[in-house]
Amino acid sequence: MSMSKKVVVIGGTGLIGSKAVKRLQDGGHEAVIASSRNGVNAYTGEGLVEALTGADAVIDVSNMMSFDTAVITDFFATSSRNLTTAGRAAGVRHHVILSIVNADGLAANPYMAGKLAQEEAVAASGQAYSIVRATQFHEFIETLIDAYSADGTVTVPDIDFQPIAAADVASALVEVALGAPKNGTIDLAGPERGTFQSFARTYLDARGDPRPTRADTAIDYFGAPVVTGSLVPGGAFTKGRVTLADWLRT
């Protein structure tokens, strides 16, 4: 009997999804790329039953960018209800979603509120599930630095940071999806913890960017008040391998 599994990746063309698909294929599994590009829409329900038929697991890394809490919350909650309903009907064994470390404590931020609504929809669905909460991606640091730049200085919140490479996130999602459902949450973070400012400095130095950095306790995280540990795991977590410095070199 083959141990090969069929895994549907919702958002399989995106940053994390495309890496998860490759990781599954490299492991000898069947990866089904489900995205609106190929007629599968988790939000409307279009094509879901067909896509999920015969699948062992679903990895949902679908995404949307909006600064409207109602819009983003509706997107994530509705998509997850549709996916878990279709998954149960199709006999899917395991539903895996990607969320963010401490999303519940950061829900004043619209995106975090959306991820929290997604977590709650999945946990209430009756479908066996695992929630993988990751820290910020290395790939996202440039966006963060741009957002916190003003008047030639990068001023970030005075908090801890433990960023992780997208490739490590994809690997962890695949490993979780192929395993037994946790019916709970797993935290995932990079190999190094330091101040947000220190990671900003590492990034700028690698890019030859001389702008000064500073940390300010009065600054929030995109509308969410933060304390030192707001963006890092507070307990046990799965650790990625790739440091920011390693990632910057490749």
XYZ file of C-alpha atoms in Angstrom:
250
model
C 0.000 0.000 0.000
C 1.315 3.420 -0.964
C 1.769 6.032 1.745
C 1.294 8.757 -0.826
C -1.435 11.227 0.130
C -3.582 13.655 -1.784
C -3.401 17.136 -0.297
C -5.362 20.116 -1.597
C -3.572 23.447 -1.204
C -6.004 26.374 -1.142
C -4.033 29.380 -2.348
C -1.528 27.021 -3.917
C -0.090 29.664 -6.251
C 0.961 32.106 -3.492
C 4.216 32.627 -1.553
C 3.618 29.834 0.972
C 1.240 27.723 -1.112
C 3.590 27.298 -4.063
C 6.372 26.146 -1.705
C 4.031 23.717 0.064
C 2.969 22.249 -3.292
C 6.592 21.663 -4.285
C 7.399 20.117 -0.894
C 4.449 17.715 -1.220
C 5.424 16.739 -4.764
C 9.063 16.231 -3.753
C 7.789 13.888 -1.027
C 5.878 11.790 -3.543
C 2.445 13.128 -2.636
C -0.288 14.402 -4.913
C -0.700 18.153 -4.472
C -3.835 19.732 -5.874
C -3.394 23.443 -6.508
C -6.724 25.056 -5.712
C -7.037 28.724 -6.551
C -9.477 31.033 -8.277
C -7.175 30.760 -11.325
C -8.330 27.171 -11.825
C -11.974 27.519 -10.903
C -11.809 26.846 -7.179
C -13.109 29.635 -4.966
C -13.355 28.944 -1.241
C -15.268 32.168 -0.622
C -18.065 31.426 -3.091
C -17.781 27.647 -2.728
C -17.196 27.219 -6.467
C -15.429 23.965 -7.372
C -14.786 22.931 -3.765
C -16.524 19.565 -3.700
C -14.769 18.464 -6.897
C -11.369 19.642 -5.680
C -11.683 17.970 -2.273
C -13.003 14.589 -3.434
C -10.536 11.872 -2.443
C -8.287 14.277 -0.546
C -6.610 13.224 2.687
C -5.901 16.765 3.890
C -6.423 20.418 3.042
C -3.848 23.156 3.620
C -5.545 26.562 3.496
C -3.118 29.395 2.811
C -5.594 31.549 0.923
C -5.146 35.235 1.595
C -6.624 38.648 1.053
C -5.364 42.117 1.777
C -7.846 44.633 3.126
C -7.790 47.226 5.875
C -11.528 46.806 6.433
C -12.134 44.508 9.415
C -15.645 43.513 8.284
C -14.474 42.605 4.770
C -11.454 40.580 5.836
C -13.281 38.835 8.690
C -16.090 37.831 6.327
C -13.586 36.528 3.763
C -11.687 34.277 6.167
C -14.706 33.040 8.158
C -16.895 32.352 5.112
C -14.088 30.636 3.188
C -13.277 28.421 6.165
C -16.925 27.466 6.740
C -17.271 26.541 3.061
C -14.027 24.560 3.063
C -14.733 22.604 6.234
C -18.307 21.844 5.150
C -17.124 20.588 1.757
C -14.246 18.759 3.414
C -16.513 16.872 5.795
C -18.811 15.931 2.909
C -15.822 14.687 0.902
C -14.324 12.707 3.794
C -11.223 14.893 4.201
C -9.300 13.750 7.294
C -7.444 16.913 8.278
C -7.954 20.655 7.732
C -4.840 22.803 8.255
C -4.772 26.596 8.305
C -1.974 29.124 8.587
C -2.505 31.870 11.151
C -0.286 34.280 13.082
C 1.331 33.934 16.514
C -0.814 35.716 19.137
C -3.510 36.636 16.608
C -6.016 36.716 19.454
C -4.011 39.338 21.337
C -3.575 41.539 18.247
C -7.173 41.592 17.006
C -7.292 45.411 16.994
C -5.405 44.964 13.701
C -7.903 44.133 10.901
C -5.793 41.318 9.421
C -5.337 39.676 12.830
C -9.092 39.964 13.410
C -9.606 38.134 10.114
C -7.218 35.342 11.068
C -8.899 35.010 14.458
C -12.310 34.690 12.757
C -10.792 31.993 10.534
C -9.414 30.095 13.543
C -12.771 30.266 15.303
C -14.698 29.070 12.221
C -12.392 26.071 11.797
C -12.397 25.158 15.502
C -16.222 25.228 15.533
C -16.616 23.284 12.276
C -16.590 19.725 13.576
C -13.803 18.959 11.098
C -10.521 17.588 12.492
C -8.013 20.439 12.216
C -4.674 21.972 13.070
C -3.956 25.700 13.317
C -0.342 26.616 12.563
C 0.419 30.086 13.887
C 3.612 31.529 12.404
C 5.624 34.617 13.224
C 6.362 37.264 10.568
C 8.107 36.030 7.422
C 11.611 37.109 6.358
C 9.913 37.921 3.036
C 7.713 40.478 4.837
C 10.450 42.483 6.583
C 10.991 44.888 3.685
C 7.282 45.765 3.754
C 7.465 46.308 7.512
C 10.506 48.555 7.203
C 8.814 50.626 4.504
C 5.745 50.986 6.720
C 7.797 52.172 9.691
C 9.988 54.571 7.683
C 9.605 58.328 7.984
C 11.955 61.285 7.559
C 14.968 59.098 6.775
C 14.635 56.991 9.934
C 13.150 53.546 10.574
C 11.277 53.675 13.890
C 9.803 50.346 14.987
C 7.880 49.175 18.046
C 10.093 48.316 21.021
C 9.226 44.604 20.971
C 10.730 41.190 20.356
C 10.734 39.626 16.912
C 11.426 36.075 15.739
C 10.962 36.004 11.966
C 10.794 32.827 9.888
C 11.512 31.976 6.254
C 8.507 31.185 4.049
C 10.194 27.912 3.065
C 10.273 26.830 6.737
C 6.589 27.741 7.097
C 5.678 25.671 4.032
C 7.679 22.680 5.320
C 5.979 22.840 8.704
C 2.502 23.072 7.147
C 3.169 19.987 5.026
C 4.546 18.024 7.980
C 1.504 18.941 10.080
C -0.948 18.120 7.262
C 0.555 14.653 6.762
C 0.355 13.937 10.496
C -2.534 13.486 12.899
C -4.849 16.462 13.500
C -3.990 18.433 16.655
C -7.473 19.928 17.052
C -5.551 22.863 18.464
C -2.800 25.357 17.766
C 0.916 24.989 17.013
C 3.231 28.002 17.181
C 5.992 28.315 14.598
C 8.897 30.761 14.781
C 12.340 31.366 13.360
C 15.626 30.182 14.896
C 16.573 33.554 16.416
C 14.764 35.915 18.771
C 15.858 39.514 19.200
C 14.482 43.013 19.134
C 12.461 44.174 16.146
C 15.052 46.953 15.817
C 17.957 44.482 15.597
C 16.299 42.592 12.744
C 15.542 45.857 10.949
C 19.211 46.788 11.320
C 20.373 43.397 9.966
C 18.080 43.819 6.958
C 19.167 47.402 6.220
C 22.877 46.570 6.615
C 22.557 43.654 4.184
C 20.905 45.992 1.689
C 23.572 48.680 2.151
C 20.932 51.034 3.538
C 22.512 53.529 5.970
C 19.270 54.862 7.483
C 19.278 54.871 11.276
C 16.893 52.643 13.234
C 15.266 53.308 16.562
C 12.753 51.604 18.827
C 9.822 53.427 20.385
C 7.488 52.000 23.032
C 4.683 54.322 21.886
C 4.433 52.732 18.428
C 1.815 50.052 17.722
C 1.694 47.175 15.227
C -0.652 48.421 12.478
C -3.374 49.488 14.883
C -2.777 46.835 17.549
C -1.179 47.907 20.838
C 1.848 45.724 21.600
C 4.071 44.678 24.486
C 7.513 43.044 24.341
C 6.224 39.524 23.626
C 3.287 40.351 21.337
C 4.800 38.942 18.117
C 6.699 35.940 19.530
C 5.583 32.607 20.985
C 4.942 32.646 24.727
C 5.434 28.904 25.161
C 6.557 25.854 23.218
C 6.994 26.292 19.476
C 8.318 24.574 16.366
C 11.548 26.216 15.252
C 12.448 27.034 11.652
C 16.001 26.592 10.380
C 16.774 29.604 8.217
C 18.127 32.714 9.944
C 17.468 36.139 8.490
C 21.177 36.525 7.690
C 21.191 33.181 5.836
C 18.047 34.149 3.958
C 19.502 37.540 2.971
C 22.576 35.776 1.512
C 20.532 33.584 -0.844
